[in-house]
Amino acid sequence: RPKPVRNVCFVGAGYVGGPTAAVIAHQNPSINVTVVDKDQRRIRRWNSRHLPIYEPGLADIVRVARDGLLPFGKEDEQLSARKPNLFFSSDVSKSIAESDIVLIAVNTPTKTRGAGSGRATDMTSFEAVAAEVVRHAKPGTIIVEKSTVPCRTAEMIQEMIRIQRPGTHFEILSNPEFLAAGTAVQDLLNPDRIIIGSAPTPEGRTAGETLAGVYASWIDRSRILTTNVWSSELAKLVANSMLAQRLSSINSISAICEATGAEVKEVSAAIGRDARLGDKFLRAGIGFGGSCFAKDINSLAYIAESLGLHEVAEYWRQVLKINNYQRDRFAARVIQRLRNTLVTKKVTVLGYAFKKNTSDTREAPALEIIKTLLDENPREIAVYDPCCNPYVIENEIRSLQNHGSPALNEDGGPVMVYSDAYEACAGANAIIIVTDFDEFRNEPIAAVVKGSAETQTSEIQNRFNVEPECAADCPDCHTTYGESTDHTYTAKEQLDWSRISTDMTSPKWLFDGRCIIDASKMSKLGIRVESIGSAG
Ligand code: UGA
């Protein structure tokens, strides 16, 4: 029988560990959830009012679980506040030793040197944490791989146990995370599925059941799938690789559209109506970014290669090649439309994060595009992002070397980071939309949707390709998630494009790298639009 769970520990207070722990604590008031990280600065920030990552709805969840306070906007309601059950600490070994379940949620990037460099997964942090868990965990603790890891990693942990703690029993589970940046809280509250991989023994299954019980407090049992450990580890890599493959597929079609007069948006809508294909993840753009897709495809291809399956490895690597091709093709089109010289021109980059509603800049296509533009010696490259801290952007840009000279304005380079979109766009000859933030759109987004929170979420995402967020004046709205009432949604405040157009320098160009602009409306403002997947 599954054991009662009182203490859960997450090792790794990053994009996965922090939000996942917060939601588990929020949904299980009787379980104490501690997130540990050896980085004391990061832990201090998780314990402060300024969380180290931005995710819509996260501050609310943390406020309830960590501080025992009522959610924002509900302070006056007659609800009883609860006991805090979410903790952030840098005392790693103590929390491990006190826990019934320890989830390892540290970074597993691609190796940058040594054997398999640029392809294999760098397991340095994971191994170090696994060793620490094996050293300090009490017998019977359930050890969970939350990080994305290569197939058969659980075997490596079992080997450590045999050497470090001979005769002590631990079960290893694989429980990959499928949340996406920018929608982490929604994804955690309403996941498509939870996958729990365990050993095919009675003890393994019982451990799986114990973890399933934690999720079952808010997720229907039919969505919790149990598999063997290897299938679970592999499923995560395959899910990300197939999502990325879908993007490279539609992006490759966008190149054909640009050359023929077909519209990629129309092609996506037409094929998306085929229930077998589905309508999600068909937005053509400048290629995917983020810390996961490229790394997971590399990892999958590397596994295939190690197994001697070279054709399989080559097949998946092609997804990455198309992704780079798409980004470079777009940058080349911008330069070509600006008559192959930027020397006297100001180009504004709108959006820097790898996708909307996040401050995550890892593997963002923006930096590569800026690099390419810098090679053309522009008068100015202005950068504006509504979510990212300008200092973070500046630091990344400062690290760029442009023909040996600095890239950033205050260091003498042409790049300038703004915290105001209108200032960034003033005087620009061209604006490039690099991230799909709703505020960059030139069509109003508003709708009233009915039904359960789940129906609303998917309807809004499908119709408007925005995350549901209630308007300030929504008459029915009590909370941004989880209630079964009708809601009125609007996008966050959008940019005033006529004001931007007035301040631009002719000829005014807009390069829409995310297919979010209505070109005909823009042309009425005197702005010429070039969009991905459209001949223009
Ligand atoms: C991805 C997966 O979607 C998650 O399920 C997974 O848990 C996560 O990786 C991970 O392994 O941690 P994420 O990279 O955060 O999540 O974000 P996505 O929404 O998948 O977007 C990835 C990239 O694809 C972004 O650059 C986005 O702009 C781009 N994209 C997405 C498109 O260009 N078109 C689309 O239609 C969808």
Coordinates of C-alpha atoms and ligand atoms in Angstrom, one line a residue:
R1 CA 0.0 0.0 0.0
P2 CA 1.2 3.5 -0.8
K3 CA 2.8 5.2 2.2
P4 CA 1.4 8.6 3.4
V5 CA 3.4 11.5 2.1
R6 CA 4.3 14.3 4.6
N7 CA 7.4 15.9 3.2
V8 CA 8.4 16.4 -0.4
C9 CA 11.7 17.9 -1.5
F10 CA 12.6 19.4 -4.9
V11 CA 16.3 19.7 -5.6
G12 CA 16.8 22.6 -8.1
A13 CA 14.9 25.9 -7.7
G14 CA 14.7 26.7 -11.4
Y15 CA 12.0 27.0 -14.1
V16 CA 10.8 23.5 -13.5
G17 CA 11.4 22.9 -9.7
G18 CA 10.1 26.2 -8.5
P19 CA 6.7 26.3 -10.2
T20 CA 6.1 22.6 -9.9
A21 CA 6.8 22.6 -6.2
A22 CA 4.6 25.7 -5.7
V23 CA 1.6 24.1 -7.4
I24 CA 2.0 20.7 -5.6
A25 CA 2.2 22.6 -2.3
H26 CA -0.8 24.8 -3.3
Q27 CA -2.9 21.7 -4.2
N28 CA -1.8 19.6 -1.2
P29 CA -2.1 21.7 2.0
S30 CA -1.2 18.7 4.2
I31 CA 2.1 18.1 2.5
N32 CA 5.2 20.2 3.3
V33 CA 7.1 20.9 0.1
T34 CA 10.6 22.3 0.3
V35 CA 12.6 23.5 -2.7
V36 CA 16.4 23.4 -2.1
D37 CA 19.2 24.8 -4.2
K38 CA 22.8 25.4 -3.3
D39 CA 22.6 28.8 -4.9
Q40 CA 21.7 30.9 -1.9
R41 CA 21.0 34.0 -3.9
R42 CA 18.3 32.2 -5.9
I43 CA 16.8 30.8 -2.7
R44 CA 16.7 34.3 -1.2
R45 CA 14.8 35.5 -4.2
W46 CA 12.3 32.7 -4.0
N47 CA 11.8 33.8 -0.4
S48 CA 11.3 37.4 -1.3
R49 CA 8.5 39.3 -3.0
H50 CA 10.5 39.3 -6.3
L51 CA 10.5 35.8 -7.5
P52 CA 13.5 34.9 -9.7
I53 CA 11.3 33.9 -12.6
Y54 CA 8.2 35.4 -14.1
E55 CA 5.2 33.1 -14.8
P56 CA 1.6 34.3 -15.1
G57 CA -0.3 33.3 -11.9
L58 CA 2.8 32.1 -10.1
A59 CA 3.0 35.0 -7.6
D60 CA -0.5 34.2 -6.5
I61 CA 0.2 30.5 -5.9
V62 CA 3.4 31.2 -4.0
R63 CA 1.6 33.8 -1.9
V64 CA -1.0 31.3 -0.8
A65 CA 1.3 28.3 -0.3
R66 CA 4.5 30.0 1.0
D67 CA 3.0 32.9 3.0
G68 CA -0.4 31.4 4.0
L69 CA -2.1 34.5 2.6
L70 CA -5.2 34.7 0.5
P71 CA -4.8 35.2 -3.2
F72 CA -4.5 38.7 -4.6
G73 CA -7.9 40.3 -5.1
K74 CA -9.5 37.9 -2.5
E75 CA -8.0 39.5 0.6
D76 CA -11.4 40.7 1.8
E77 CA -13.2 37.4 1.4
Q78 CA -14.2 35.4 4.4
L79 CA -11.9 32.5 3.5
S80 CA -9.7 31.1 6.2
A81 CA -6.0 31.6 5.4
R82 CA -3.9 28.4 5.6
K83 CA -0.7 27.3 7.1
P84 CA 2.3 27.8 4.9
N85 CA 3.5 24.5 3.4
L86 CA 6.0 25.7 0.7
F87 CA 9.5 26.4 1.8
F88 CA 12.7 27.4 0.0
S89 CA 16.0 26.5 1.6
S90 CA 19.7 26.1 0.8
D91 CA 20.1 23.4 3.5
V92 CA 20.1 20.7 0.8
S93 CA 21.1 17.6 2.9
K94 CA 18.7 18.3 5.7
S95 CA 15.7 18.6 3.5
I96 CA 16.7 15.5 1.5
A97 CA 17.0 13.5 4.8
E98 CA 13.6 14.6 6.0
S99 CA 11.6 13.8 2.9
D100 CA 9.5 10.9 1.8
I101 CA 9.8 11.8 -1.9
V102 CA 12.8 13.7 -3.4
L103 CA 12.5 15.1 -6.9
I104 CA 15.6 16.0 -8.8
A105 CA 14.9 19.0 -11.0
V106 CA 18.3 20.4 -12.0
N107 CA 19.5 21.6 -15.4
T108 CA 20.5 19.0 -17.9
P109 CA 22.0 21.1 -20.8
T110 CA 23.9 19.9 -23.8
K111 CA 27.6 19.1 -23.3
T112 CA 29.8 21.9 -24.5
R113 CA 33.1 20.0 -24.4
G114 CA 34.5 16.5 -24.3
A115 CA 33.0 13.3 -25.7
G116 CA 29.6 14.0 -27.4
S117 CA 30.2 17.8 -27.2
G118 CA 27.2 19.7 -28.7
R119 CA 25.1 16.6 -28.8
A120 CA 25.1 14.5 -25.6
T121 CA 23.4 15.6 -22.3
D122 CA 25.6 17.2 -19.7
M123 CA 24.8 15.1 -16.6
T124 CA 27.3 16.8 -14.3
S125 CA 24.7 18.6 -12.1
F126 CA 22.3 15.7 -12.2
E127 CA 24.9 13.2 -11.1
A128 CA 26.2 15.4 -8.3
V129 CA 22.6 15.9 -7.0
A130 CA 21.8 12.2 -7.4
A131 CA 24.9 11.3 -5.3
E132 CA 23.9 13.8 -2.6
V133 CA 20.3 12.4 -2.5
V134 CA 21.7 8.8 -2.3
R135 CA 24.0 9.8 0.5
H136 CA 21.4 11.6 2.7
A137 CA 18.0 10.1 1.9
K138 CA 16.5 7.9 4.6
P139 CA 15.9 4.3 3.5
G140 CA 12.7 3.9 1.5
T141 CA 12.7 7.4 0.2
I142 CA 11.3 7.6 -3.3
I143 CA 13.8 9.3 -5.7
V144 CA 12.2 10.9 -8.8
E145 CA 13.9 12.1 -12.0
K146 CA 12.1 15.3 -12.8
S147 CA 14.8 16.7 -15.0
T148 CA 14.9 15.6 -18.6
V149 CA 17.5 12.9 -18.8
P150 CA 18.8 10.3 -21.3
C151 CA 17.1 6.9 -21.4
R152 CA 18.4 4.5 -18.7
T153 CA 19.5 7.2 -16.2
A154 CA 17.6 5.4 -13.4
E155 CA 20.1 2.6 -13.9
M156 CA 22.9 5.0 -13.1
I157 CA 21.2 6.0 -9.9
Q158 CA 20.7 2.4 -8.9
E159 CA 24.4 1.8 -9.5
M160 CA 25.2 4.7 -7.2
I161 CA 23.0 3.2 -4.5
R162 CA 24.7 -0.2 -4.8
I163 CA 28.1 1.4 -4.3
Q164 CA 27.3 4.1 -1.7
R165 CA 24.5 2.5 0.3
P166 CA 24.7 -1.3 -0.2
G167 CA 21.7 -3.1 1.1
T168 CA 19.5 0.0 1.4
H169 CA 16.3 0.1 -0.7
F170 CA 15.2 3.0 -2.8
E171 CA 12.8 3.1 -5.6
I172 CA 13.6 5.3 -8.6
L173 CA 10.8 6.9 -10.6
S174 CA 10.8 8.9 -13.8
N175 CA 8.2 11.7 -13.8
P176 CA 9.1 14.1 -16.6
E177 CA 7.6 17.6 -16.6
F178 CA 5.7 18.9 -19.6
L179 CA 5.0 22.5 -18.6
A180 CA 5.9 25.2 -21.0
A181 CA 7.5 28.6 -20.1
G182 CA 4.9 31.3 -20.0
T183 CA 2.0 28.9 -19.2
A184 CA 3.7 27.0 -16.4
V185 CA 0.9 27.5 -13.8
Q186 CA -1.9 26.7 -16.2
D187 CA 0.0 23.6 -17.5
L188 CA 0.6 22.4 -14.0
L189 CA -3.0 22.9 -12.9
N190 CA -4.5 21.3 -16.1
P191 CA -1.9 18.9 -17.5
D192 CA -2.8 16.8 -20.5
R193 CA -1.2 13.9 -18.7
I194 CA 1.2 13.0 -15.9
I195 CA 3.6 10.2 -16.7
I196 CA 5.1 8.1 -13.9
G197 CA 7.6 5.5 -14.9
S198 CA 8.5 2.8 -12.3
A199 CA 10.2 -0.5 -12.0
P200 CA 7.9 -3.4 -13.0
T201 CA 8.0 -4.8 -9.4
P202 CA 5.3 -4.6 -6.7
E203 CA 7.6 -2.1 -4.8
G204 CA 8.1 -0.1 -7.9
R205 CA 4.4 0.1 -8.6
T206 CA 3.7 1.0 -5.0
A207 CA 6.2 3.9 -5.2
G208 CA 4.5 5.0 -8.5
E209 CA 1.1 4.9 -6.7
T210 CA 2.5 7.0 -3.8
L211 CA 3.6 9.7 -6.3
A212 CA 0.4 9.4 -8.2
G213 CA -1.5 10.1 -5.0
V214 CA 0.2 13.5 -4.7
Y215 CA -1.0 14.5 -8.2
A216 CA -4.4 12.9 -7.8
S217 CA -5.5 15.6 -5.3
W218 CA -6.2 17.8 -8.3
I219 CA -5.7 15.7 -11.4
D220 CA -8.1 13.1 -12.6
R221 CA -6.7 9.6 -12.3
S222 CA -7.4 8.9 -16.0
R223 CA -4.8 11.5 -16.8
I224 CA -2.1 9.8 -14.8
L225 CA -0.3 7.2 -16.9
T226 CA 2.1 4.7 -15.5
T227 CA 4.8 3.1 -17.6
N228 CA 8.2 1.5 -17.2
V229 CA 11.0 3.8 -16.3
W230 CA 12.7 3.7 -19.7
S231 CA 9.5 4.5 -21.6
S232 CA 8.8 7.5 -19.4
E233 CA 12.4 8.8 -19.8
L234 CA 12.2 8.4 -23.6
A235 CA 8.6 9.8 -23.8
K236 CA 9.8 13.2 -22.6
L237 CA 12.5 13.4 -25.3
V238 CA 10.1 12.2 -28.0
A239 CA 7.4 14.6 -27.0
N240 CA 9.7 17.6 -27.3
S241 CA 11.3 16.3 -30.5
M242 CA 8.0 15.8 -32.2
L243 CA 6.7 19.2 -31.2
A244 CA 9.9 20.7 -32.6
Q245 CA 9.6 18.5 -35.7
R246 CA 6.1 19.9 -36.3
L247 CA 7.4 23.5 -36.1
S248 CA 10.2 22.7 -38.6
S249 CA 7.7 21.1 -40.9
I250 CA 5.4 24.2 -41.0
N251 CA 8.4 26.5 -41.1
S252 CA 9.8 24.7 -44.1
I253 CA 6.3 25.1 -45.8
S254 CA 6.5 28.9 -45.0
A255 CA 9.5 29.1 -47.3
I256 CA 7.4 27.6 -50.1
C257 CA 4.5 30.0 -49.3
E258 CA 6.8 33.0 -49.6
A259 CA 7.9 31.9 -53.0
T260 CA 4.4 31.0 -54.4
G261 CA 1.8 33.3 -52.9
A262 CA 0.3 30.7 -50.7
E263 CA -0.3 32.0 -47.1
V264 CA 1.1 29.9 -44.4
K265 CA -1.6 31.0 -41.9
E266 CA -4.2 29.7 -44.3
V267 CA -2.3 26.4 -44.9
S268 CA -2.0 25.9 -41.1
A269 CA -5.7 26.6 -40.6
A270 CA -6.6 24.3 -43.4
I271 CA -4.5 21.3 -42.3
G272 CA -5.3 21.9 -38.6
R273 CA -8.9 21.1 -39.2
D274 CA -7.9 17.5 -39.9
A275 CA -8.6 16.0 -36.5
R276 CA -5.7 13.6 -37.1
L277 CA -3.3 16.5 -37.4
G278 CA -4.8 18.9 -34.9
D279 CA -4.5 22.7 -34.9
K280 CA -1.9 23.3 -32.2
F281 CA 1.8 24.1 -32.8
L282 CA 1.3 25.1 -36.4
R283 CA 2.3 28.7 -36.1
A284 CA 5.1 29.4 -38.5
G285 CA 7.7 31.8 -37.2
I286 CA 11.4 32.5 -37.0
G287 CA 12.1 29.1 -35.5
F288 CA 11.8 27.7 -32.0
G289 CA 14.0 28.8 -29.1
G290 CA 14.1 27.9 -25.5
S291 CA 16.2 25.7 -23.4
C292 CA 14.5 22.4 -24.3
F293 CA 13.8 21.6 -27.9
A294 CA 17.3 21.8 -29.4
K295 CA 18.8 20.1 -26.4
D296 CA 16.3 17.3 -26.4
I297 CA 16.6 16.6 -30.1
N298 CA 20.4 16.5 -29.7
S299 CA 20.0 14.1 -26.9
L300 CA 17.6 11.9 -28.8
A301 CA 19.9 11.9 -31.9
Y302 CA 22.8 11.1 -29.7
I303 CA 21.0 8.1 -28.1
A304 CA 20.2 6.9 -31.6
E305 CA 23.8 7.3 -32.7
S306 CA 25.1 5.5 -29.7
L307 CA 22.8 2.6 -30.6
G308 CA 24.3 2.6 -34.2
L309 CA 21.0 4.0 -35.6
H310 CA 22.7 6.7 -37.8
E311 CA 19.7 7.2 -40.1
V312 CA 17.5 7.9 -37.2
A313 CA 20.0 10.4 -35.7
E314 CA 20.2 12.1 -39.1
Y315 CA 16.4 12.3 -39.4
W316 CA 16.1 14.2 -36.1
R317 CA 19.1 16.5 -36.7
Q318 CA 17.3 17.7 -39.8
V319 CA 14.7 19.3 -37.6
L320 CA 17.5 21.5 -36.1
K321 CA 18.9 22.3 -39.4
I322 CA 15.6 23.6 -40.7
N323 CA 15.2 25.7 -37.5
N324 CA 18.5 27.5 -38.0
Y325 CA 17.7 27.9 -41.7
Q326 CA 14.4 29.5 -40.9
R327 CA 15.9 32.1 -38.6
D328 CA 18.8 32.9 -40.9
R329 CA 16.4 33.1 -43.9
F330 CA 14.3 35.7 -42.1
A331 CA 17.3 37.8 -41.1
A332 CA 18.6 37.7 -44.7
R333 CA 15.1 38.8 -45.9
V334 CA 15.2 41.8 -43.6
I335 CA 18.6 42.9 -44.8
Q336 CA 17.7 42.4 -48.5
R337 CA 14.5 44.5 -48.2
L338 CA 16.6 47.2 -46.6
R339 CA 18.6 47.3 -49.8
N340 CA 21.5 45.3 -48.3
T341 CA 22.8 48.1 -46.1
L342 CA 22.0 49.2 -42.6
V343 CA 24.8 51.7 -42.3
T344 CA 22.5 54.7 -41.9
K345 CA 19.5 52.9 -40.5
K346 CA 17.8 52.2 -37.2
V347 CA 16.2 48.8 -36.8
T348 CA 14.0 48.0 -33.8
V349 CA 13.7 44.5 -32.4
L350 CA 10.4 44.0 -30.6
G351 CA 10.7 41.1 -28.2
Y352 CA 13.8 39.4 -26.9
A353 CA 12.5 36.4 -24.9
F354 CA 12.2 33.1 -26.7
K355 CA 8.4 33.3 -26.5
K356 CA 5.7 35.5 -25.1
N357 CA 4.8 35.9 -21.4
T358 CA 8.2 34.8 -20.2
S359 CA 11.4 36.5 -19.3
D360 CA 13.3 33.4 -20.4
T361 CA 15.9 34.3 -23.0
R362 CA 17.7 30.9 -23.2
E363 CA 18.4 30.0 -26.9
A364 CA 16.2 32.9 -28.0
P365 CA 16.4 33.5 -31.8
A366 CA 16.6 37.3 -31.0
L367 CA 20.3 37.2 -30.1
E368 CA 21.3 35.4 -33.3
I369 CA 19.2 37.8 -35.4
I370 CA 20.9 40.8 -33.6
K371 CA 24.3 39.3 -34.4
T372 CA 23.4 39.0 -38.1
L373 CA 22.2 42.6 -38.2
L374 CA 25.3 43.8 -36.4
D375 CA 27.4 42.5 -39.3
E376 CA 25.7 45.1 -41.5
N377 CA 27.1 47.9 -39.4
P378 CA 23.7 49.5 -38.5
R379 CA 23.4 53.0 -37.1
E380 CA 21.3 51.7 -34.3
I381 CA 19.6 48.4 -33.2
A382 CA 17.0 49.2 -30.6
V383 CA 15.7 46.4 -28.4
Y384 CA 12.5 46.3 -26.4
D385 CA 10.9 43.4 -24.5
P386 CA 7.9 43.8 -22.2
C387 CA 8.9 40.9 -19.8
C388 CA 12.7 40.8 -19.8
N389 CA 14.8 43.0 -17.5
P390 CA 16.8 45.4 -19.7
Y391 CA 19.9 44.7 -17.7
V392 CA 19.6 41.0 -18.5
I393 CA 19.4 41.8 -22.2
E394 CA 22.2 44.2 -22.0
N395 CA 24.5 41.7 -20.3
E396 CA 23.8 39.1 -23.0
I397 CA 24.4 41.6 -25.8
R398 CA 27.6 42.9 -24.1
S399 CA 28.9 39.4 -24.4
L400 CA 28.7 39.6 -28.2
Q401 CA 31.8 40.5 -30.1
N402 CA 31.0 42.4 -33.3
H403 CA 34.2 42.3 -35.4
G404 CA 36.1 42.8 -32.2
S405 CA 34.2 46.0 -31.2
P406 CA 31.6 46.2 -28.5
A407 CA 27.9 45.8 -29.5
L408 CA 26.2 47.8 -26.8
N409 CA 25.5 51.5 -27.1
E410 CA 27.0 52.7 -23.8
D411 CA 30.1 50.7 -24.6
G412 CA 30.3 52.4 -28.0
G413 CA 28.3 49.8 -30.0
P414 CA 25.1 50.4 -31.9
V415 CA 22.7 48.3 -29.7
M416 CA 20.5 50.2 -27.3
V417 CA 18.0 48.5 -24.9
Y418 CA 14.8 50.4 -24.1
S419 CA 12.2 50.0 -21.4
D420 CA 9.6 51.8 -23.5
A421 CA 8.3 50.5 -26.8
Y422 CA 7.6 53.9 -28.3
E423 CA 11.0 55.2 -27.6
A424 CA 12.5 52.0 -29.0
C425 CA 10.5 52.5 -32.2
A426 CA 11.0 56.3 -32.6
G427 CA 12.9 57.1 -35.8
A428 CA 13.1 53.4 -36.9
N429 CA 13.4 52.5 -40.5
A430 CA 12.3 49.0 -39.7
I431 CA 10.7 47.1 -36.9
I432 CA 11.2 43.4 -36.5
I433 CA 8.7 41.4 -34.4
V434 CA 10.8 38.6 -32.9
T435 CA 8.6 37.5 -30.0
D436 CA 4.9 36.9 -30.2
F437 CA 3.8 39.1 -27.2
D438 CA 0.1 40.0 -27.5
E439 CA 0.8 43.7 -27.0
F440 CA 2.6 43.8 -30.4
R441 CA -0.5 42.7 -32.3
N442 CA -2.5 45.2 -34.3
E443 CA -5.9 43.4 -33.9
P444 CA -7.9 43.8 -30.7
I445 CA -8.2 40.5 -28.8
A446 CA -11.4 40.2 -26.8
A447 CA -13.9 37.5 -26.3
V448 CA -16.5 36.1 -23.9
V449 CA -16.1 32.4 -23.5
K450 CA -18.4 30.1 -21.6
G451 CA -17.9 26.7 -19.9
S452 CA -15.5 25.2 -17.5
A453 CA -12.1 26.7 -16.9
E454 CA -10.6 24.0 -19.0
T455 CA -12.9 24.6 -22.0
Q456 CA -12.3 28.3 -21.8
T457 CA -8.5 27.8 -21.7
S458 CA -8.4 25.7 -24.8
E459 CA -11.0 27.8 -26.7
I460 CA -9.1 31.0 -26.0
Q461 CA -5.8 29.4 -26.9
N462 CA -7.2 28.0 -30.1
R463 CA -9.1 31.1 -31.2
F464 CA -6.7 33.8 -30.3
N465 CA -3.5 32.1 -29.6
V466 CA -3.2 33.9 -26.3
E467 CA -3.3 32.7 -22.7
P468 CA -6.5 33.3 -20.9
E469 CA -6.3 36.2 -18.6
C470 CA -9.4 37.9 -17.4
A471 CA -9.9 41.6 -18.3
A472 CA -9.8 44.0 -15.4
D473 CA -13.5 44.7 -15.9
C474 CA -14.6 41.1 -16.4
P475 CA -18.0 41.1 -14.6
D476 CA -17.9 37.4 -13.7
C477 CA -14.3 37.1 -12.9
H478 CA -13.2 36.1 -9.4
T479 CA -9.9 34.6 -10.2
T480 CA -7.6 34.1 -13.2
Y481 CA -7.9 30.3 -13.1
G482 CA -10.0 27.4 -12.0
E483 CA -13.5 28.7 -11.8
S484 CA -16.5 27.6 -13.8
T485 CA -18.1 30.8 -14.8
D486 CA -18.2 32.8 -18.1
H487 CA -15.3 35.1 -18.5
T488 CA -14.5 38.1 -20.7
Y489 CA -11.0 38.0 -21.9
T490 CA -8.9 40.7 -23.5
A491 CA -5.3 40.9 -24.4
K492 CA -3.1 43.1 -22.3
E493 CA -2.8 46.6 -23.4
Q494 CA -1.7 46.7 -27.1
L495 CA 0.6 49.1 -28.7
D496 CA -0.7 52.2 -30.5
W497 CA 0.6 51.4 -34.0
S498 CA -0.6 54.8 -35.5
R499 CA 1.6 56.6 -32.9
I500 CA 4.5 54.3 -33.8
S501 CA 4.0 54.9 -37.5
T502 CA 4.0 58.7 -37.0
D503 CA 7.4 58.5 -35.4
M504 CA 9.0 56.1 -37.8
T505 CA 11.3 57.1 -40.7
S506 CA 10.2 56.3 -44.2
P507 CA 10.1 53.9 -45.9
K508 CA 8.6 52.3 -42.9
W509 CA 9.1 48.5 -42.8
L510 CA 7.6 46.0 -40.4
F511 CA 9.0 42.4 -40.5
D512 CA 6.6 40.1 -38.7
G513 CA 8.6 37.1 -37.6
R514 CA 5.6 35.6 -35.7
C515 CA 2.6 36.0 -38.0
I516 CA 0.7 38.1 -35.5
I517 CA 0.2 41.3 -37.6
D518 CA -2.7 42.1 -39.9
A519 CA -0.8 43.5 -42.9
S520 CA -3.7 45.3 -44.5
K521 CA -4.4 47.3 -41.4
M522 CA -0.8 48.2 -41.1
S523 CA -0.5 49.4 -44.7
K524 CA -3.3 51.9 -44.0
L525 CA -0.9 53.4 -41.5
G526 CA 1.8 53.6 -44.1
I527 CA 3.8 50.7 -42.8
R528 CA 4.9 48.0 -45.3
V529 CA 4.7 44.5 -43.8
E530 CA 6.7 41.4 -44.7
S531 CA 5.5 38.3 -42.8
I532 CA 6.9 34.9 -42.5
G533 CA 5.1 32.5 -44.8
S534 CA 3.6 35.3 -47.0
A535 CA 4.8 36.6 -50.3
G536 CA 3.6 40.1 -49.1
Ligands
UGA1 C1 8.6 23.0 -24.4 C2 7.4 22.0 -24.4 O1 6.3 22.6 -25.1 C3 7.0 21.6 -23.0 O2 5.9 20.6 -23.0 C4 8.2 21.0 -22.3 O3 7.9 20.7 -20.9 C5 9.3 22.1 -22.2 O4 9.6 22.4 -23.6 C6 10.5 21.5 -21.5 O5 11.0 20.5 -21.9 O6 10.8 22.1 -20.5 P1 8.8 25.6 -24.0 O7 10.1 25.4 -24.7 O8 8.8 26.3 -22.7 O9 8.1 24.2 -23.7 O10 7.8 26.4 -24.9 P2 6.9 26.1 -26.2 O11 5.6 26.7 -26.0 O12 6.9 24.7 -26.5 O13 7.6 26.9 -27.3 C7 8.9 26.6 -27.8 C8 9.3 27.4 -29.0 O14 8.4 27.2 -30.1 C9 9.1 28.9 -28.8 O15 10.2 29.6 -29.3 C10 7.8 29.3 -29.5 O16 7.7 30.6 -29.8 C11 7.9 28.4 -30.7 N1 6.5 28.0 -31.3 C12 5.6 27.4 -30.5 C13 6.3 28.4 -32.6 O17 7.1 29.0 -33.3 N2 5.1 28.1 -33.1 C14 4.1 27.4 -32.4 O18 3.0 27.2 -33.0 C15 4.4 27.1 -31.1

